[in-house]
Short mmCIF file of C-alpha atoms in Angstrom, two decimals:
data_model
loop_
_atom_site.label_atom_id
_atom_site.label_comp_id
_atom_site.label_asym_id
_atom_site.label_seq_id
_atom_site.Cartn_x
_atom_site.Cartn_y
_atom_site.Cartn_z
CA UNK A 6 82.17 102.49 120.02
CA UNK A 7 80.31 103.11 116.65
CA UNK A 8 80.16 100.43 113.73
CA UNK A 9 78.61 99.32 110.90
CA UNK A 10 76.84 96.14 111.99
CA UNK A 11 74.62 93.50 110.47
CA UNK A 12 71.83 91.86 112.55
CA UNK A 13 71.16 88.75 109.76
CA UNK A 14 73.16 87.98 106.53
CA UNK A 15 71.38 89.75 102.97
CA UNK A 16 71.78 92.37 101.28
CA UNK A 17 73.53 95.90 101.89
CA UNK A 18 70.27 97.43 103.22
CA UNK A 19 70.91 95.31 106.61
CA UNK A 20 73.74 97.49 107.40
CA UNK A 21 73.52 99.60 110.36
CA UNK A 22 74.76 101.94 112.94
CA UNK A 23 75.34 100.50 116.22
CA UNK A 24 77.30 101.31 119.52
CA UNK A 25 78.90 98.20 120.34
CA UNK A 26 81.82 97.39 122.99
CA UNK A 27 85.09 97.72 121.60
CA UNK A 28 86.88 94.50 121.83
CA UNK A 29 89.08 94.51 124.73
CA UNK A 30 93.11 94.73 124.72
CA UNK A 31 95.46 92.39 125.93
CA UNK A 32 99.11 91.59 126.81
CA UNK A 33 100.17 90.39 123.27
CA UNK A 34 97.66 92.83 120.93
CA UNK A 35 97.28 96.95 120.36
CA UNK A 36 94.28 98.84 120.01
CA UNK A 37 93.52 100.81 116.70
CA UNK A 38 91.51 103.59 116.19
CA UNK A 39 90.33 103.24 112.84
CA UNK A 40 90.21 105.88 110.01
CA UNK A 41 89.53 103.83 106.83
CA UNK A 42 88.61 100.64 105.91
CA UNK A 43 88.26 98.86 102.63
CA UNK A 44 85.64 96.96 101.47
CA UNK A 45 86.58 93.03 99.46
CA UNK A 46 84.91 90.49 97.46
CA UNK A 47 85.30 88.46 100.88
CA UNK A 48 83.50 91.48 102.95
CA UNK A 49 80.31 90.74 100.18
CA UNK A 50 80.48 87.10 100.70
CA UNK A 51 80.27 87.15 104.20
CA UNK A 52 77.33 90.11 104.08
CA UNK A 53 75.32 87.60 102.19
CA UNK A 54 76.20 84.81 104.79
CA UNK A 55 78.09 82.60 102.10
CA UNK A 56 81.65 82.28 104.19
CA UNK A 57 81.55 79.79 106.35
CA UNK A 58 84.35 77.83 108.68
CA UNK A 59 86.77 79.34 109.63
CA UNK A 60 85.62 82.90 108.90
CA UNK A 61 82.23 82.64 110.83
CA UNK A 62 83.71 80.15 113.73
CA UNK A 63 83.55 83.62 116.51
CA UNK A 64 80.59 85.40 114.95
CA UNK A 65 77.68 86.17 116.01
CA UNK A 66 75.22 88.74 115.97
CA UNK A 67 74.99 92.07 115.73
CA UNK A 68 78.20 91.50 113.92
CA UNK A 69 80.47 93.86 112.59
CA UNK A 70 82.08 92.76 109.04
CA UNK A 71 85.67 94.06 107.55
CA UNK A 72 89.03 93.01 107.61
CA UNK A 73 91.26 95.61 106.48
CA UNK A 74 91.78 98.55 107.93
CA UNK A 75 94.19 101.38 108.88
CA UNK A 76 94.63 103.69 111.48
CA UNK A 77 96.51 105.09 114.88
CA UNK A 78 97.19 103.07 117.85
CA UNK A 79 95.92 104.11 120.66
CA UNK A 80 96.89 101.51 123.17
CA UNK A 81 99.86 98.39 123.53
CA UNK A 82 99.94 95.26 125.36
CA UNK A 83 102.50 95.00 127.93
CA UNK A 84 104.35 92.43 125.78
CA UNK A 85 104.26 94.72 123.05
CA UNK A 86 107.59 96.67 122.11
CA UNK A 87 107.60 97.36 118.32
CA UNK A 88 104.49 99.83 118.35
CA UNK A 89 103.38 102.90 120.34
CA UNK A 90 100.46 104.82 121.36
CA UNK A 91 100.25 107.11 117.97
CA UNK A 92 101.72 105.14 115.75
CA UNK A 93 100.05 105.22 112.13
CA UNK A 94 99.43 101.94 111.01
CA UNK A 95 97.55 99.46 108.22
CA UNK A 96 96.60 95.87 108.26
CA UNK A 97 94.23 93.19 108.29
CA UNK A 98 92.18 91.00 111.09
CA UNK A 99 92.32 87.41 111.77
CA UNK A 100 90.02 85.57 109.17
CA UNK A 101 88.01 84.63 112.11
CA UNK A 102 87.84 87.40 114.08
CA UNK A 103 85.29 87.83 116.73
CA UNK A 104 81.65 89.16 115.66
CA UNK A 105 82.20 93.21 117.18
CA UNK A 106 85.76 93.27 116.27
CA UNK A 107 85.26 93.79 112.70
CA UNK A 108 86.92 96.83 110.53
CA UNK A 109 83.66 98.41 109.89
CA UNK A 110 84.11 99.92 113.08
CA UNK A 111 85.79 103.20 115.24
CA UNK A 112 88.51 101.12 116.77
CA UNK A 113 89.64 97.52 117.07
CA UNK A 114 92.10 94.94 118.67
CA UNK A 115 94.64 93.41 116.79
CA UNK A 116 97.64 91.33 116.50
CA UNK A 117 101.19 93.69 115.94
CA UNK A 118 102.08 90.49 113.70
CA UNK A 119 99.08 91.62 111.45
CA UNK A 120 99.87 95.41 111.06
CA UNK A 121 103.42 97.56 109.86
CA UNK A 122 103.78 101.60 109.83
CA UNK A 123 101.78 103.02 106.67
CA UNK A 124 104.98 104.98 104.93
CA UNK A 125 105.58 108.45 105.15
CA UNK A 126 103.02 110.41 102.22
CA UNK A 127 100.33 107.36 101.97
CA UNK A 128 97.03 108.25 103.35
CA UNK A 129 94.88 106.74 105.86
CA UNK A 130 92.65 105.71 102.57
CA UNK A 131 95.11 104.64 100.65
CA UNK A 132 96.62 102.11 103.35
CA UNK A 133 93.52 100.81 104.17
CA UNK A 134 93.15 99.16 100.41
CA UNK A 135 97.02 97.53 100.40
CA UNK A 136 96.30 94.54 103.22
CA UNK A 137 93.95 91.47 101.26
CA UNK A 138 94.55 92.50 97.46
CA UNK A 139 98.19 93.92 97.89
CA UNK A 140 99.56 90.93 100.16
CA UNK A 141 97.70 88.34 98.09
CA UNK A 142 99.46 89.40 95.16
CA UNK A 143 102.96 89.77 96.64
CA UNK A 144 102.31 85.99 98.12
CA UNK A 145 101.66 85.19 94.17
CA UNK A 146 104.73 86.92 92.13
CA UNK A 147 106.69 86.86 94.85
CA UNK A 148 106.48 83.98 97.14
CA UNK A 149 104.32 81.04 94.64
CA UNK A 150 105.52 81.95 91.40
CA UNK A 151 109.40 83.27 92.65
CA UNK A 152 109.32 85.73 89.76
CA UNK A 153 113.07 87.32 89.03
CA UNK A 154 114.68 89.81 87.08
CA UNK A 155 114.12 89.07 83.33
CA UNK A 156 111.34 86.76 83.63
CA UNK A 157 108.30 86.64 81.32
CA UNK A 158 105.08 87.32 83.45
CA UNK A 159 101.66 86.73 82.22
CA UNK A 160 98.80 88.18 84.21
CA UNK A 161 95.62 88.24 83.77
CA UNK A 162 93.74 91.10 84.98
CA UNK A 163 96.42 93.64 85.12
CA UNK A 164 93.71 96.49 85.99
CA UNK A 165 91.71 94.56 88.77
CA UNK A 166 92.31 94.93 92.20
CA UNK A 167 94.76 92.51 92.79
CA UNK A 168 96.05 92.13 89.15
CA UNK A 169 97.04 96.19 89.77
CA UNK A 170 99.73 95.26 92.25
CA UNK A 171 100.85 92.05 90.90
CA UNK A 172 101.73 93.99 87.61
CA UNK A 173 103.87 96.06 89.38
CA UNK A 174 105.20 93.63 91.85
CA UNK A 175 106.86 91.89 88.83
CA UNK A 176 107.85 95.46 86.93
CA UNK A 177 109.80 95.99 90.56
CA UNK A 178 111.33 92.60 90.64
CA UNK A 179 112.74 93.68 86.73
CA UNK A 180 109.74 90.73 85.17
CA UNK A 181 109.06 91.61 81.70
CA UNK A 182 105.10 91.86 82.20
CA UNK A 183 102.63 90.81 79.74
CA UNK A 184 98.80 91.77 81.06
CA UNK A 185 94.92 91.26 79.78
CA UNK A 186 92.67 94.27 80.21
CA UNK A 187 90.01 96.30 78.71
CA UNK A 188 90.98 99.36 76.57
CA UNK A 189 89.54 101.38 79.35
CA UNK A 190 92.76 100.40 81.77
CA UNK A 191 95.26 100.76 78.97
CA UNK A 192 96.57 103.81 79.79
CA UNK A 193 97.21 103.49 83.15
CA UNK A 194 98.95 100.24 82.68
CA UNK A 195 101.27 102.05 79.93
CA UNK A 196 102.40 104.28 82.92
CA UNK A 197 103.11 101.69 84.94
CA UNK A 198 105.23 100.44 82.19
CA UNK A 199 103.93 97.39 81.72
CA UNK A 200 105.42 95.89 78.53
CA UNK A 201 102.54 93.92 76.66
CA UNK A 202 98.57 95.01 77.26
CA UNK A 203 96.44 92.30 75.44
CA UNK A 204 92.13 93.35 75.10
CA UNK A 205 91.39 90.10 76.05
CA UNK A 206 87.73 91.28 74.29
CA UNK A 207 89.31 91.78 70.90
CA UNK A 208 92.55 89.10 71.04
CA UNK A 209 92.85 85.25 72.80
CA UNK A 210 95.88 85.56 75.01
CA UNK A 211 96.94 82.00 72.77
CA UNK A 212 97.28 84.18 69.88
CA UNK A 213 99.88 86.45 70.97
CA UNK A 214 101.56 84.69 73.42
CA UNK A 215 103.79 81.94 73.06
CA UNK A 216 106.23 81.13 76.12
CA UNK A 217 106.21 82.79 79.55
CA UNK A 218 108.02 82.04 82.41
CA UNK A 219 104.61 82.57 85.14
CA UNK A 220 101.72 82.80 84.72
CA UNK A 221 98.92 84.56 87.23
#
């Protein structure tokens, strides 16, 4: 299979095409064909060899980076029963994942525990950038903080990649949502509905706001 594969840690220019094995199926996993993958801070942090145990405990080199992905599975395990060949899917590999079994690649093998269906009029792009920003916001608002209906939410970085989701992860839950951002994110955070968008370059958060009920 073609990836995308590194053959020391640096910078971006050690990236490289490279026809690698695909990592092979078994009982308990399914194969993916992969049509998009996004890239994290974490992807740049392991480029430049700064993530260490447990990320790095299976790699070695060439080794293909990436973690979340989406695609169409092209192959079960035997034990296997909630997905089938052509089913379109998104998700995200183990931390630790072995060094050719990366995202940055055309296919790879993954845990069903790790993947659900991408929902009827999402794209294979837009899938592939819900998995590390999207879940570690929902594990924030939803499972950390507990945020309910009529709650005051305070985060900060309403516009960033994860701050995006967790904004509307609390609008969903019926939060009142309070957010910092630059006045160039303003007016998509106004269609979102959030309720209170602070320029954290003009205002100190203290200043306006007194009592929350979470803060992120």
């Amino acid at each position: 299979m073609k990836t995308i594969a590194i053959n020391q840690f640096g910078t971006a220019d050690e990236f490289h095409e490279i026809n690698l094995d695909q990592p092979a199926l078994t009982a308990d996993t399914v194969a993916v064909a992969i049509h998009a993958f996004s890239i994290n801070p974490m992807d740049i942090a392991a480029r430049a060899g700064y993530l260490q145990s447990p990320f790095s405990d299976n790699w070695s080199f060439p080794l293909v980076l990436g973690w979340d992905f989406s695609g169409i599975i092209t192959e079960v395990g035997q034990n296997v029963t909630q997905y089938h060949a052509g089913d379109h899917v998104f998700g995200t590999l183990a931390s630790d994942h072995p060094g050719n079994a990366g995202s940055y690649a055309e296919a790879t093998v993954v845990d069903p525990a790790a993947i659900t269906k991408i929902p009827a009029g999402m794209s294979f792009d837009q899938a592939a950038a819900l998995p590390i920003a999207a879940g570690t916001a929902y594990q924030a608002i939803v499972q950390n903080l507990k945020v309910q209906s009529n709650d005051t939410v305070l985060v900060q970085g309403g516009a960033g990649g994860v701050g995006l989701f967790a904004v509307q992860i609390a609008k969903a839950l019926g939060a009142k949502v309070i957010t910092t951002a630059s006045p160039a994110h303003t007016e998509l955070l106004q269609k979102l509905g959030i309720d209170q968008i602070i320029d954290y370059h003009t205002t100190a958060v203290a200043d306006v706001v007194s009592t929350v009920d979470a803060v992120f």
